[in-house]
Short mmCIF file of C-alpha atoms in Angstrom, two decimals:
data_model
loop_
_atom_site.label_atom_id
_atom_site.label_comp_id
_atom_site.label_asym_id
_atom_site.label_seq_id
_atom_site.Cartn_x
_atom_site.Cartn_y
_atom_site.Cartn_z
CA MET A 1 27.98 -8.52 18.95
CA SER A 2 26.95 -11.73 18.30
CA PHE A 3 23.68 -12.28 16.25
CA GLN A 4 21.97 -14.02 19.29
CA THR A 5 22.80 -10.47 20.99
CA MET A 6 21.39 -8.38 18.89
CA ASN A 7 18.06 -10.69 18.43
CA GLU A 8 17.51 -10.30 22.52
CA LYS A 9 18.02 -6.82 21.99
CA ILE A 10 15.51 -6.36 19.11
CA GLU A 11 13.10 -8.74 20.67
CA LYS A 12 13.48 -6.45 24.08
CA HIS A 13 13.68 -3.11 22.70
CA ILE A 14 12.06 -2.92 19.13
CA LEU A 15 9.67 -5.83 18.92
CA PRO A 16 7.30 -3.76 21.65
CA ILE A 17 7.45 -0.81 19.69
CA ALA A 18 6.45 -2.84 16.10
CA ASN A 19 3.47 -4.37 18.17
CA LYS A 20 2.54 -1.25 19.36
CA LEU A 21 2.74 0.04 15.69
CA SER A 22 0.63 -2.94 14.35
CA SER A 23 -1.93 -2.58 16.88
CA GLN A 24 -2.66 1.02 17.45
CA ARG A 25 -6.11 1.65 16.19
CA HIS A 26 -6.11 4.55 13.93
CA LEU A 27 -2.87 2.97 12.08
CA ARG A 28 -4.34 -0.71 11.56
CA ALA A 29 -7.68 1.16 10.51
CA ILE A 30 -5.34 2.91 7.71
CA ARG A 31 -3.79 -0.39 7.29
CA ASP A 32 -7.25 -2.35 6.46
CA ALA A 33 -8.62 0.34 4.70
CA PHE A 34 -6.33 0.45 1.81
CA ILE A 35 -6.14 -3.50 1.83
CA SER A 36 -10.29 -3.38 1.33
CA LEU A 37 -9.81 -0.92 -1.81
CA LEU A 38 -8.36 -3.93 -3.73
CA PRO A 39 -11.70 -3.97 -6.24
CA ILE A 40 -11.29 -0.23 -7.02
CA THR A 41 -7.56 -0.42 -7.45
CA LEU A 42 -8.19 -3.77 -9.75
CA MET A 43 -10.36 -1.74 -11.67
CA GLY A 44 -8.76 1.40 -12.05
CA GLY A 45 -5.61 -0.88 -12.61
CA VAL A 46 -7.02 -2.72 -15.65
CA THR A 47 -8.45 0.61 -17.25
CA ALA A 48 -5.14 2.16 -16.89
CA VAL A 49 -3.71 -0.78 -18.88
CA ILE A 50 -6.34 -0.67 -21.69
CA SER A 51 -6.05 3.14 -22.23
CA ALA A 52 -2.42 3.05 -22.41
CA ALA A 53 -2.10 1.70 -26.01
CA PRO A 54 1.33 1.59 -26.96
CA VAL A 55 1.32 3.12 -30.11
CA THR A 56 3.88 5.79 -31.78
CA GLU A 57 3.48 7.44 -34.96
CA GLU A 58 5.77 4.56 -36.69
CA THR A 59 3.43 1.83 -35.35
CA THR A 60 1.99 -0.83 -37.84
CA ASN A 61 0.72 -3.45 -36.23
CA GLY A 62 -3.28 -3.92 -36.98
CA PHE A 63 -3.79 -5.29 -33.35
CA LEU A 64 -2.02 -2.08 -31.72
CA LEU A 65 -3.65 0.41 -34.06
CA ALA A 66 -7.04 -1.37 -33.58
CA TRP A 67 -6.23 -1.31 -30.08
CA ALA A 68 -5.27 2.74 -30.56
CA SER A 69 -8.92 3.35 -32.10
CA PHE A 70 -10.88 1.73 -29.47
CA VAL A 71 -9.07 3.61 -26.79
CA GLN A 72 -9.90 6.84 -28.91
CA GLN A 73 -13.59 5.98 -29.63
CA ASN A 74 -14.49 5.63 -25.91
CA SER A 75 -11.97 7.90 -24.06
CA MET A 76 -14.80 9.25 -22.17
CA LEU A 77 -15.87 5.94 -20.84
CA LEU A 78 -12.07 4.92 -19.92
CA ASN A 79 -11.33 8.42 -18.11
CA TRP A 80 -15.24 8.28 -16.23
CA ILE A 81 -14.32 4.78 -15.05
CA SER A 82 -10.62 5.81 -14.04
CA ALA A 83 -12.14 9.03 -12.33
CA LEU A 84 -14.25 7.05 -9.93
CA THR A 85 -11.82 4.17 -9.18
CA LEU A 86 -8.17 5.35 -8.85
CA GLY A 87 -9.36 8.97 -9.09
CA GLY A 88 -11.89 8.63 -6.70
CA MET A 89 -9.74 7.01 -4.09
CA SER A 90 -9.64 9.40 -1.38
CA ILE A 91 -13.41 9.31 -0.43
CA TYR A 92 -13.23 5.31 -0.75
CA VAL A 93 -10.40 5.65 1.92
CA CYS A 94 -12.55 8.10 4.07
CA ILE A 95 -15.55 5.40 4.28
CA ALA A 96 -13.26 2.47 5.06
CA ILE A 97 -11.08 4.21 7.67
CA THR A 98 -14.47 5.59 9.47
CA TYR A 99 -15.76 2.05 9.01
CA TYR A 100 -12.31 0.35 10.94
CA LEU A 101 -12.32 2.71 13.61
CA THR A 102 -16.28 2.77 13.88
CA ARG A 103 -16.17 -1.08 14.33
CA HIS A 104 -13.23 -0.75 16.80
CA PHE A 105 -15.51 1.24 19.04
CA LYS A 106 -18.49 -1.02 18.73
CA HIS A 107 -20.75 1.61 17.10
CA ASP A 108 -23.06 1.57 14.46
CA PHE A 109 -21.40 2.59 10.95
CA LEU A 110 -24.12 3.93 9.29
CA VAL A 111 -24.36 7.83 10.80
CA PRO A 112 -20.51 8.26 11.32
CA ALA A 113 -19.77 7.22 7.79
CA MET A 114 -22.66 9.50 6.37
CA LEU A 115 -20.82 12.51 8.80
CA SER A 116 -17.52 11.51 7.09
CA VAL A 117 -18.45 11.73 3.70
CA CYS A 118 -20.43 15.05 4.48
CA GLY A 119 -16.74 16.18 6.00
CA PHE A 120 -14.99 15.01 3.09
CA LEU A 121 -17.32 16.25 0.21
CA MET A 122 -17.33 19.92 2.02
CA LEU A 123 -13.74 20.19 2.98
CA VAL A 124 -12.02 18.22 -0.47
CA MET A 125 -14.57 19.22 -3.03
CA THR A 126 -14.29 22.69 -4.16
CA PRO A 127 -17.64 24.95 -5.70
CA GLN A 128 -17.57 26.73 -8.74
CA GLN A 129 -21.02 27.24 -9.23
CA LEU A 130 -24.00 26.24 -7.28
CA GLY A 131 -26.89 27.84 -9.04
CA TRP A 132 -30.67 26.27 -9.58
CA ASP A 133 -29.93 25.08 -12.78
CA GLY A 134 -26.80 23.44 -11.83
CA LYS A 135 -23.90 22.75 -10.03
CA VAL A 136 -20.33 22.53 -10.42
CA VAL A 137 -17.61 21.22 -8.45
CA GLU A 138 -13.98 20.74 -8.53
CA ILE A 139 -12.89 17.50 -7.81
CA SER A 140 -9.16 17.67 -8.32
CA TYR A 141 -8.52 15.97 -4.50
CA MET A 142 -10.57 13.06 -4.75
CA ASP A 143 -7.64 11.28 -6.12
CA GLY A 144 -4.33 10.61 -4.53
CA LYS A 145 -3.80 14.11 -3.55
CA GLY A 146 -7.08 14.18 -1.37
CA ILE A 147 -5.71 11.27 0.86
CA LEU A 148 -4.26 12.93 3.59
CA PRO A 149 -7.30 14.92 4.18
CA ALA A 150 -9.56 11.77 3.72
CA ILE A 151 -7.59 10.37 6.84
CA LEU A 152 -7.52 13.16 8.84
CA ILE A 153 -11.54 13.74 8.43
CA SER A 154 -12.54 10.27 9.06
CA ILE A 155 -10.30 9.82 12.20
CA LEU A 156 -11.59 13.21 13.30
CA THR A 157 -15.19 12.30 12.76
CA VAL A 158 -15.12 8.89 14.62
CA GLU A 159 -13.41 10.08 17.37
CA ALA A 160 -15.68 13.32 17.94
CA TYR A 161 -18.47 10.94 17.42
CA HIS A 162 -17.30 8.71 19.63
CA PHE A 163 -16.39 11.10 22.56
CA MET A 164 -19.79 12.66 22.30
CA ARG A 165 -21.64 9.36 22.29
CA SER A 166 -19.75 8.01 25.11
CA HIS A 167 -20.50 10.84 27.21
CA ASP A 168 -24.10 10.99 26.14
CA TRP A 169 -23.80 14.62 25.07
CA GLY A 170 -27.40 15.79 23.93
CA ARG A 171 -29.10 12.33 24.02
CA ILE A 172 -32.60 12.18 23.44
CA ASN A 173 -34.17 9.41 25.11
CA LEU A 174 -37.20 8.06 23.84
CA PRO A 175 -39.50 5.20 25.07
CA PRO A 176 -38.55 1.46 25.07
CA SER A 177 -41.42 1.29 22.53
CA VAL A 178 -39.52 2.72 19.90
CA PRO A 179 -37.83 0.97 17.01
CA ALA A 180 -34.06 0.45 17.97
CA SER A 181 -32.81 2.31 14.40
CA LEU A 182 -35.06 5.46 15.37
CA SER A 183 -33.69 5.60 18.91
CA GLU A 184 -30.02 5.60 17.59
CA THR A 185 -30.78 8.27 15.02
CA PHE A 186 -32.04 10.32 17.89
CA ALA A 187 -29.22 9.73 19.91
CA SER A 188 -27.18 11.08 17.04
CA LEU A 189 -28.25 13.93 16.47
CA VAL A 190 -26.50 16.40 18.63
CA PRO A 191 -23.37 14.64 17.85
CA GLY A 192 -23.91 15.17 14.32
CA PHE A 193 -25.12 18.71 14.21
CA VAL A 194 -21.73 19.67 16.33
CA ILE A 195 -19.56 17.78 13.44
CA ILE A 196 -20.89 18.74 10.76
CA SER A 197 -21.15 22.11 12.07
CA GLY A 198 -17.13 22.00 12.51
CA TYR A 199 -16.64 20.84 8.98
CA VAL A 200 -18.87 23.97 8.12
CA ALA A 201 -16.72 26.08 10.24
CA ILE A 202 -13.52 25.00 8.87
CA PHE A 203 -14.38 25.26 5.38
CA ALA A 204 -15.39 28.72 5.96
CA ILE A 205 -12.31 29.94 7.32
CA PHE A 206 -10.28 28.50 4.52
CA HIS A 207 -12.51 29.70 1.85
CA ALA A 208 -12.49 33.17 3.40
CA PHE A 209 -8.52 32.99 2.61
CA ASP A 210 -9.24 31.92 -0.85
CA THR A 211 -8.06 28.68 -0.38
CA THR A 212 -9.15 24.70 0.09
CA PHE A 213 -8.43 22.55 3.12
CA PRO A 214 -6.18 19.90 0.84
CA GLU A 215 -4.82 22.70 -0.69
CA PHE A 216 -3.39 23.99 2.95
CA ILE A 217 -2.25 20.97 3.89
CA TYR A 218 -0.04 19.87 0.31
CA THR A 219 0.95 23.61 0.29
CA SER A 220 2.28 22.97 4.08
CA MET A 221 3.64 19.53 3.72
CA ALA A 222 5.09 20.00 0.34
CA PRO A 223 8.97 19.75 1.21
CA SER A 224 7.80 16.39 3.44
CA LEU A 225 5.93 14.85 0.62
CA GLN A 226 8.93 15.29 -1.64
CA ALA A 227 10.94 13.42 0.65
CA ALA A 228 8.78 10.48 0.73
CA ASP A 229 9.51 10.17 -3.20
CA SER A 230 13.10 10.34 -2.96
CA LEU A 231 15.54 7.69 -3.32
CA LEU A 232 16.84 8.13 0.53
CA PHE A 233 13.32 7.46 1.57
CA THR A 234 12.72 4.42 -0.40
CA VAL A 235 16.24 2.79 0.59
CA ILE A 236 15.13 3.65 4.34
CA MET A 237 11.69 2.41 4.04
CA THR A 238 13.01 -0.81 2.29
CA LEU A 239 15.50 -1.38 4.89
CA LEU A 240 13.12 -0.90 7.97
CA VAL A 241 10.19 -2.91 6.28
CA HIS A 242 12.81 -5.76 5.67
CA PHE A 243 14.59 -5.66 9.35
CA PHE A 244 11.42 -5.94 10.98
CA TRP A 245 9.97 -8.85 8.95
CA PHE A 246 13.45 -10.88 9.17
CA PHE A 247 12.50 -10.46 12.97
CA GLY A 248 9.06 -11.90 12.49
CA ILE A 249 7.03 -8.48 12.40
CA HIS A 250 5.21 -8.59 9.52
CA ASP A 251 5.49 -5.69 6.86
CA ALA A 252 1.51 -4.84 7.49
CA ALA A 253 3.03 -3.36 10.59
CA LEU A 254 4.48 -0.38 8.73
CA SER A 255 1.93 -0.48 5.89
CA GLY A 256 -0.35 2.09 8.01
CA ILE A 257 2.30 4.37 7.42
CA LEU A 258 3.37 3.28 3.55
CA ALA A 259 0.02 2.84 2.03
CA PRO A 260 -1.20 6.41 1.84
CA ILE A 261 1.99 7.19 0.60
CA ARG A 262 2.28 4.44 -2.03
CA ASP A 263 -1.37 4.20 -3.27
CA GLY A 264 -1.87 8.54 -3.21
CA ASN A 265 1.62 8.73 -5.48
CA LEU A 266 -0.12 5.97 -7.60
CA SER A 267 -3.37 7.90 -8.12
CA ILE A 268 -1.62 11.02 -8.72
CA ASN A 269 0.09 8.97 -11.67
CA VAL A 270 -2.96 7.61 -12.81
CA ALA A 271 -4.19 11.21 -13.31
CA ALA A 272 -1.25 12.32 -14.98
CA LYS A 273 -1.11 9.28 -17.06
CA ALA A 274 -4.74 10.20 -18.33
CA ALA A 275 -3.84 13.86 -18.80
CA GLY A 276 -1.12 12.91 -21.31
CA GLU A 277 1.39 14.48 -18.77
CA ALA A 278 4.78 13.31 -17.46
CA LEU A 279 4.25 11.03 -14.39
CA PRO A 280 5.67 12.74 -11.50
CA HIS A 281 5.86 10.20 -8.77
CA VAL A 282 8.42 6.83 -8.60
CA PHE A 283 7.38 5.42 -5.19
CA THR A 284 4.39 3.71 -5.72
CA THR A 285 2.44 0.52 -4.93
CA PRO A 286 3.17 -1.20 -8.08
CA PHE A 287 6.89 -0.12 -7.87
CA TRP A 288 7.07 -1.70 -4.74
CA VAL A 289 5.33 -4.74 -5.46
CA TYR A 290 6.46 -5.62 -9.28
CA PHE A 291 10.21 -4.06 -8.65
CA VAL A 292 11.39 -4.02 -5.56
CA ALA A 293 9.71 -7.27 -3.61
CA ILE A 294 10.29 -9.96 -6.14
CA GLY A 295 8.85 -12.87 -4.79
CA GLY A 296 7.74 -10.94 -1.80
CA CYS A 297 9.66 -9.31 1.17
CA GLY A 298 13.21 -10.26 0.96
CA SER A 299 12.74 -11.02 -2.78
CA LEU A 300 12.38 -14.35 -2.22
CA LEU A 301 11.79 -15.67 -5.32
CA ALA A 302 15.48 -15.63 -6.18
CA LEU A 303 16.32 -17.78 -2.95
CA ALA A 304 13.15 -20.14 -4.01
CA ILE A 305 14.99 -20.76 -7.90
CA LEU A 306 18.23 -21.92 -5.68
CA LEU A 307 16.17 -24.18 -3.00
CA VAL A 308 14.93 -26.10 -6.02
CA ARG A 309 18.31 -27.49 -7.02
CA SER A 310 19.63 -27.76 -3.55
CA LYS A 311 21.54 -30.64 -2.43
CA SER A 312 19.73 -30.74 0.98
CA LYS A 313 16.27 -32.56 0.85
CA GLN A 314 14.89 -30.31 3.50
CA LEU A 315 15.62 -27.37 1.57
CA LYS A 316 14.62 -28.69 -1.87
CA THR A 317 11.60 -29.90 -0.46
CA VAL A 318 10.80 -26.39 0.89
CA GLY A 319 12.10 -25.20 -2.69
CA ARG A 320 9.30 -27.10 -4.46
CA ILE A 321 6.77 -26.17 -2.22
CA GLY A 322 7.39 -22.34 -2.00
CA ILE A 323 8.46 -21.37 -5.62
CA ILE A 324 5.11 -21.49 -7.02
CA PRO A 325 3.90 -18.87 -4.41
CA ALA A 326 7.05 -17.03 -4.51
CA PHE A 327 6.12 -16.16 -8.24
CA PHE A 328 2.94 -14.92 -7.23
CA GLY A 329 4.35 -12.55 -4.84
CA ILE A 330 3.68 -14.78 -1.61
CA GLY A 331 7.01 -15.44 0.30
CA GLU A 332 5.96 -16.71 3.41
CA PRO A 333 6.47 -20.33 2.34
CA ILE A 334 10.17 -19.97 1.77
CA VAL A 335 9.98 -17.63 5.26
CA PHE A 336 8.85 -20.09 7.68
CA GLY A 337 9.92 -23.00 5.60
CA VAL A 338 13.74 -22.81 5.16
CA PRO A 339 13.35 -20.92 7.79
CA VAL A 340 14.89 -17.72 6.68
CA MET A 341 13.11 -15.33 9.78
CA LEU A 342 15.56 -15.26 12.59
CA ASN A 343 18.20 -17.26 10.31
CA PRO A 344 21.78 -15.70 10.57
CA TYR A 345 23.04 -16.93 7.27
CA TYR A 346 19.72 -14.98 5.43
CA LEU A 347 19.92 -11.52 7.42
CA ILE A 348 22.46 -10.04 5.11
CA PRO A 349 20.59 -10.99 1.81
CA PHE A 350 17.31 -10.50 2.88
CA LEU A 351 17.94 -7.20 3.32
CA CYS A 352 20.54 -6.43 0.45
CA ALA A 353 18.33 -7.89 -2.48
CA SER A 354 15.62 -5.97 -2.19
CA THR A 355 17.09 -2.63 -1.51
CA PHE A 356 19.34 -3.46 -4.45
CA ASN A 357 16.15 -3.39 -6.31
CA ALA A 358 14.90 -0.16 -5.16
CA ILE A 359 18.06 1.43 -5.51
CA VAL A 360 18.21 0.34 -9.50
CA SER A 361 14.71 0.79 -10.05
CA PHE A 362 14.27 4.13 -8.57
CA VAL A 363 17.36 5.44 -10.35
CA LEU A 364 16.21 4.09 -13.84
CA MET A 365 12.92 5.65 -13.61
CA GLU A 366 13.72 8.81 -12.04
CA SER A 367 16.12 9.06 -14.98
CA ASN A 368 13.12 8.02 -17.39
CA ILE A 369 15.34 5.07 -18.61
CA ILE A 370 12.51 2.65 -17.56
CA GLY A 371 8.86 3.75 -17.36
CA ARG A 372 7.31 4.89 -14.11
CA THR A 373 4.35 2.89 -12.87
CA PHE A 374 0.47 4.11 -13.21
CA ALA A 375 -1.23 0.77 -12.52
CA MET A 376 -1.71 -1.63 -9.90
CA LEU A 377 -3.45 -4.94 -11.31
CA SER A 378 -2.61 -7.29 -8.33
CA TRP A 379 -0.34 -7.91 -5.23
CA GLN A 380 -0.02 -11.37 -6.36
CA MET A 381 0.56 -10.97 -10.13
CA PRO A 382 3.90 -12.48 -11.18
CA ASN A 383 6.52 -9.87 -11.16
CA ILE A 384 7.69 -9.64 -15.07
CA PRO A 385 4.37 -9.16 -16.66
CA GLY A 386 3.19 -6.90 -13.36
CA ALA A 387 6.39 -4.63 -14.37
CA PHE A 388 5.51 -4.36 -18.06
CA LEU A 389 1.67 -3.66 -17.41
CA SER A 390 2.24 -1.34 -14.18
CA THR A 391 4.69 0.69 -17.01
CA MET A 392 3.59 -0.26 -20.59
CA ASP A 393 7.11 -0.26 -20.67
CA ILE A 394 8.65 -3.39 -22.30
CA LYS A 395 12.19 -2.51 -20.63
CA ALA A 396 10.65 -3.17 -17.32
CA MET A 397 10.17 -6.76 -18.06
CA PHE A 398 13.85 -6.58 -19.16
CA LEU A 399 14.72 -4.87 -15.60
CA VAL A 400 13.14 -7.32 -13.51
CA CYS A 401 14.89 -10.16 -15.09
CA GLY A 402 18.16 -8.39 -14.58
CA LEU A 403 17.22 -7.75 -10.58
CA LEU A 404 16.25 -11.30 -10.19
CA VAL A 405 19.56 -12.53 -11.68
CA VAL A 406 21.34 -10.21 -9.45
CA ASP A 407 19.18 -11.20 -6.24
CA ILE A 408 20.18 -14.91 -7.12
CA LEU A 409 23.96 -14.14 -7.06
CA ILE A 410 23.32 -12.03 -3.50
CA TYR A 411 21.58 -14.91 -2.13
CA TYR A 412 23.78 -17.70 -3.70
CA PRO A 413 26.88 -17.52 -0.80
CA PHE A 414 24.63 -17.45 1.55
CA PHE A 415 22.34 -20.05 0.69
CA LYS A 416 25.57 -22.69 -0.07
CA MET A 417 26.38 -22.08 3.81
CA HIS A 418 23.19 -22.98 4.93
CA GLU A 419 23.37 -25.48 2.58
CA LYS A 420 26.03 -27.31 3.57
CA GLN A 421 24.95 -27.31 7.31
CA CYS A 422 21.51 -28.88 6.49
CA VAL A 423 23.67 -31.54 4.15
CA ALA A 424 25.50 -32.25 7.14
CA MET A 425 22.88 -32.25 9.55
CA GLU A 426 20.92 -34.52 7.29
CA LEU A 427 23.96 -37.11 6.97
CA GLU A 428 24.34 -37.34 10.83
CA THR A 429 20.79 -38.31 10.86
CA GLU A 430 20.86 -40.94 8.54
CA ASP A 431 24.41 -42.40 10.53
CA GLU A 432 22.62 -42.30 13.62
CA GLU A 433 19.05 -44.11 12.17
CA GLU A 434 21.26 -46.75 10.91
#
């Protein structure tokens, strides 16, 4: 099968499916919700880095010892920040998904948001003591372990609210002289009562069986969730994301599926780090950003380095323009400038470079040779410092440097073939102009 034939088949059969995935309202709301959490995850990531002073019993460096002393003296404050940022990710996800779905249906946001939060607190928090003198609840599932329940609660709330409002269930009509805000509140009385009653019933059922909604979900889905943090899953997702991106389908099309897994695992790792326990997960957001996609999807920093020294004027120009963005994880100038997308010369290295990075990094982290990630600073942080700060393991920096060298070797023969063609075309154009 020729490349052109494969391209035509993909455009005919796969592209429509990918477009539907990227435009499906629930997946799009989940994708946008996780993107909107950047300020929360950044603060949580910075706090996680500060809390992880690289000190051992043999440490004598004054700066590191002072750092460790600061962490010890302010541990309560740092842990509280962590608990309310990455440790509270699920409630922010619930609110954000509610917002984007409500906006899709063109409803007012406030009432659905309050209903979602009510449902989340009722089903995800576990009451321990509810006395007049104080209330104690268990909030363990507010972190990444509660993301799946948060997604289900927010979607169920907005869909039920939209259905009842669009069918005027229990709508109380008020005179035109009544303010719009008050009229909207009365129109939401019955839908709100029905939705909250539903969550009360769900809580009562699980409480009767001495369990909780999120505990039931994770017990039932444990095998699937464990498989999602495996080498096989990581390789399949890496190949799938890059295959779609090569044919013009942005990786955001799959982020609605991947973001809950990656960010949920990260949040769980943060909690484990704060508790001084071993980090359980490898496949996290910083793992993807700093170790897999070095320079953006396709690991294009390697190609950008080759382009800067190209004999082709066109490719050299693209390299000089794109190398700085590639250092900060932005590969679009290279993707569209070379172009890499739909260019048969680059299909193999585009798929293989990031997949190689994923395999090597996953194996080393799973074997505890390289520290696992527990902090996400920024999508645009360069890979080498990002690798160190996300793991606080100096070996992670050397790993990324080694991966970058291998990525360059993977791209080199395909780059030289493309360069040869570009140089020939440039010489031919110059001869015609003369």
